[in-house]
Tab-separated table of C-alpha atoms in Angstrom:
chain	number	residue	atom	x	y	z
X	19	MET	CA	0.000	0.000	0.000
X	20	TRP	CA	1.224	3.496	-0.805
X	21	LEU	CA	0.196	6.395	1.401
X	22	ALA	CA	0.743	10.101	0.824
X	23	ILE	CA	1.841	11.727	4.058
X	24	TYR	CA	2.259	15.475	3.767
X	25	THR	CA	4.389	15.875	0.637
X	26	ALA	CA	6.193	12.527	0.880
X	27	VAL	CA	4.923	9.239	-0.474
X	28	VAL	CA	5.503	6.429	1.993
X	29	GLU	CA	5.237	2.780	1.072
X	30	LEU	CA	3.705	0.447	3.667
X	31	ARG	CA	4.814	-3.148	3.178
X	32	SER	CA	5.670	-6.307	5.039
X	33	GLU	CA	9.133	-6.340	6.576
X	34	HIS	CA	11.896	-8.337	4.868
X	35	ALA	CA	14.789	-9.903	6.760
X	36	SER	CA	17.099	-7.504	4.891
X	37	ASP	CA	15.250	-4.564	6.551
X	38	ARG	CA	16.136	-5.686	10.065
X	39	PRO	CA	19.436	-3.801	10.547
X	40	ALA	CA	17.722	-0.543	9.505
X	41	ILE	CA	14.677	-1.327	11.680
X	42	LEU	CA	16.835	-2.019	14.735
X	43	GLU	CA	18.867	1.180	14.220
X	44	MET	CA	15.692	3.230	13.734
X	45	THR	CA	14.215	1.683	16.894
X	46	ARG	CA	17.403	2.517	18.805
X	47	ARG	CA	17.135	6.138	17.710
X	48	ALA	CA	13.374	6.358	18.332
X	49	PHE	CA	13.614	5.046	21.909
X	50	ALA	CA	16.988	6.546	22.901
X	51	SER	CA	17.088	8.608	26.078
X	52	GLU	CA	19.859	9.999	28.212
X	53	ASP	CA	18.449	8.254	31.294
X	54	GLY	CA	17.744	4.852	29.756
X	55	PRO	CA	19.832	1.860	28.779
X	56	ASN	CA	21.917	1.982	25.624
X	57	PRO	CA	20.711	0.406	23.450
X	58	PRO	CA	17.107	0.812	24.610
X	59	ILE	CA	15.377	-2.418	25.724
X	60	GLU	CA	13.040	-2.174	22.711
X	61	VAL	CA	15.951	-2.990	20.372
X	62	GLY	CA	16.744	-6.328	22.043
X	63	LEU	CA	13.054	-7.119	22.401
X	64	LEU	CA	12.446	-6.492	18.715
X	65	ALA	CA	15.402	-8.681	17.694
X	66	GLU	CA	13.964	-11.507	19.809
X	67	LEU	CA	10.441	-11.006	18.450
X	68	PHE	CA	11.722	-11.499	14.900
X	69	GLU	CA	12.909	-14.977	15.940
X	70	CYS	CA	10.141	-16.149	18.303
X	71	ASP	CA	7.200	-18.501	17.751
X	72	GLY	CA	4.792	-15.569	18.047
X	73	TYR	CA	6.301	-13.722	15.062
X	74	LEU	CA	3.677	-13.027	12.380
X	75	PRO	CA	5.450	-11.881	9.174
X	76	ARG	CA	2.311	-10.241	7.761
X	77	LEU	CA	2.072	-8.027	10.876
X	78	SER	CA	5.664	-6.787	10.841
X	79	ILE	CA	5.112	-3.655	8.765
X	80	VAL	CA	7.644	-1.196	7.387
X	81	ALA	CA	7.049	2.378	6.268
X	82	ALA	CA	9.632	3.219	3.606
X	83	ASP	CA	10.349	6.507	1.863
X	84	ALA	CA	12.389	6.178	-1.327
X	85	GLY	CA	13.632	2.813	-0.073
X	86	THR	CA	14.665	4.108	3.364
X	87	VAL	CA	12.967	2.611	6.407
X	88	VAL	CA	11.323	5.490	8.295
X	89	GLY	CA	8.864	3.524	10.470
X	90	HIS	CA	8.067	0.031	11.690
X	91	SER	CA	5.463	-1.751	13.761
X	92	ILE	CA	5.337	-5.349	14.869
X	93	THR	CA	2.357	-7.270	16.152
X	94	THR	CA	2.903	-10.752	17.538
X	95	ARG	CA	0.757	-13.655	18.655
X	96	GLY	CA	-0.401	-13.474	22.222
X	97	PHE	CA	-3.134	-15.202	24.153
X	98	ILE	CA	-6.010	-14.390	26.448
X	99	GLY	CA	-6.329	-17.613	28.371
X	100	ASP	CA	-6.024	-20.181	25.595
X	101	GLN	CA	-7.641	-17.924	22.959
X	102	PRO	CA	-5.421	-16.234	20.345
X	103	ALA	CA	-5.041	-12.466	20.450
X	104	LEU	CA	-2.499	-9.924	19.181
X	105	GLY	CA	0.046	-7.791	21.016
X	106	LEU	CA	1.245	-4.669	19.194
X	107	GLY	CA	4.666	-3.199	19.798
X	108	PRO	CA	7.143	-1.870	19.653
X	109	ILE	CA	6.179	0.690	17.040
X	110	SER	CA	8.783	3.251	16.039
X	111	VAL	CA	9.344	6.126	13.636
X	112	LEU	CA	12.612	7.907	12.905
X	113	PRO	CA	12.782	10.930	15.230
X	114	GLU	CA	13.043	13.397	12.340
X	115	ARG	CA	9.964	11.824	10.701
X	116	GLN	CA	7.712	11.809	13.764
X	117	ARG	CA	4.494	13.859	13.775
X	118	GLN	CA	4.027	13.310	10.039
X	119	GLY	CA	1.345	10.603	10.210
X	120	ILE	CA	3.660	7.624	9.749
X	121	GLY	CA	2.772	6.064	13.119
X	122	ALA	CA	-0.925	6.563	12.381
X	123	ALA	CA	-0.492	4.899	8.989
X	124	LEU	CA	1.274	1.916	10.581
X	125	LEU	CA	-1.519	1.540	13.146
X	126	GLU	CA	-4.194	1.654	10.450
X	127	GLU	CA	-2.371	-0.844	8.232
X	128	THR	CA	-1.973	-3.156	11.243
X	129	ARG	CA	-5.703	-2.891	11.992
X	130	ILE	CA	-6.670	-3.630	8.387
X	131	ARG	CA	-4.338	-6.617	8.089
X	132	ALA	CA	-5.294	-8.081	11.469
X	133	ALA	CA	-9.005	-7.779	10.739
X	134	GLY	CA	-8.431	-9.402	7.352
X	135	MET	CA	-6.740	-12.316	9.119
X	136	GLY	CA	-9.882	-12.842	11.216
X	137	GLU	CA	-8.307	-11.632	14.473
X	138	SER	CA	-10.594	-10.377	17.233
X	139	VAL	CA	-8.445	-7.970	19.262
X	140	ILE	CA	-5.130	-6.102	19.412
X	141	VAL	CA	-3.680	-5.041	22.756
X	142	LEU	CA	-0.826	-2.676	23.517
X	143	LEU	CA	0.897	-0.809	26.295
X	144	GLY	CA	1.095	2.856	25.361
X	145	HIS	CA	0.295	6.507	25.833
X	146	THR	CA	-3.283	7.192	26.919
X	147	THR	CA	-3.347	10.463	24.964
X	148	TYR	CA	-2.221	8.945	21.642
X	149	TYR	CA	-3.808	5.540	21.052
X	150	PRO	CA	-7.465	6.332	21.906
X	151	ARG	CA	-7.725	8.460	18.748
X	152	PHE	CA	-7.263	5.179	16.820
X	153	GLY	CA	-10.037	3.384	18.697
X	154	TYR	CA	-7.974	1.861	21.502
X	155	ARG	CA	-9.504	1.969	24.983
X	156	ARG	CA	-8.727	0.547	28.395
X	157	ALA	CA	-8.414	-3.202	27.911
X	158	SER	CA	-10.305	-3.762	31.152
X	159	GLU	CA	-13.427	-2.330	29.460
X	160	LEU	CA	-13.343	-5.410	27.202
X	161	GLY	CA	-12.622	-7.785	30.093
X	162	ILE	CA	-8.909	-8.095	29.308
X	163	GLN	CA	-6.468	-7.827	32.198
X	164	ALA	CA	-2.865	-6.711	31.821
X	165	PRO	CA	-0.042	-9.104	32.660
X	166	ASP	CA	1.013	-6.465	35.208
X	167	PRO	CA	-1.895	-4.777	37.051
X	168	GLN	CA	0.271	-1.667	37.582
X	169	TRP	CA	-0.084	-0.864	33.872
X	170	GLY	CA	-3.625	0.352	34.552
X	171	ASP	CA	-5.032	2.649	31.871
X	172	TYR	CA	-1.853	2.318	29.752
X	173	PHE	CA	-2.867	-1.231	28.793
X	174	MET	CA	-5.306	-0.752	25.919
X	175	ALA	CA	-7.187	-2.874	23.417
X	176	LEU	CA	-8.840	-2.489	20.032
X	177	ARG	CA	-11.740	-4.765	19.161
X	178	LEU	CA	-11.655	-5.816	15.513
X	179	GLY	CA	-14.955	-6.000	13.685
X	180	GLY	CA	-17.910	-7.522	15.444
X	181	GLN	CA	-16.005	-10.517	16.716
X	182	GLU	CA	-16.329	-11.693	20.285
X	183	VAL	CA	-13.288	-10.782	22.352
X	184	PRO	CA	-11.991	-13.359	24.829
X	185	VAL	CA	-11.814	-12.253	28.470
X	186	GLY	CA	-9.020	-12.890	30.925
X	187	THR	CA	-5.366	-12.004	31.370
X	188	PHE	CA	-3.342	-11.258	28.247
X	189	ARG	CA	-0.075	-13.122	27.686
X	190	TYR	CA	2.434	-11.575	25.275
X	191	ALA	CA	4.843	-13.512	23.031
X	192	GLU	CA	7.664	-15.145	25.010
X	193	PRO	CA	10.335	-12.390	24.598
X	194	PHE	CA	8.140	-9.977	26.580
X	195	ALA	CA	8.341	-12.295	29.614
X	196	ARG	CA	12.086	-11.633	29.840
X	197	LEU	CA	11.689	-7.865	30.253
């Protein structure tokens, strides 16, 4: 899918293994902070997600501008009880390309693809001022509990279509358990 964002045309496509070095570097830059670990924990997590059983190639999406990776989102298989569900993240955009709609485009493409795969729900841990504009709400409103109750309102979910959403505690793909 091609998407015009401001004056740039950004291609949204499935990630290729050859994109991974650029994705990891972009993620390092997007999550870098003076106070945090170097590299940020998201970089190691992402590298492990690419190799885990929960990796879903169709839901590892790259935003590319003239062949350069400028954004990426990954959504992996999780479970609510024994029912399949999706866990989104990390999602990252090059710092100099943030606030241009690339993150929004990645979220929308993820939603479209996941719904097309017959999935019922996507959960994430994120900013309560950003994700609700894309339809995400407190996961507890759908009967989904966070793996860590301290996450509170930051643990959000998006119901896909009219499908029934399983209730219970969400379990992310295995690499998340090592955080």
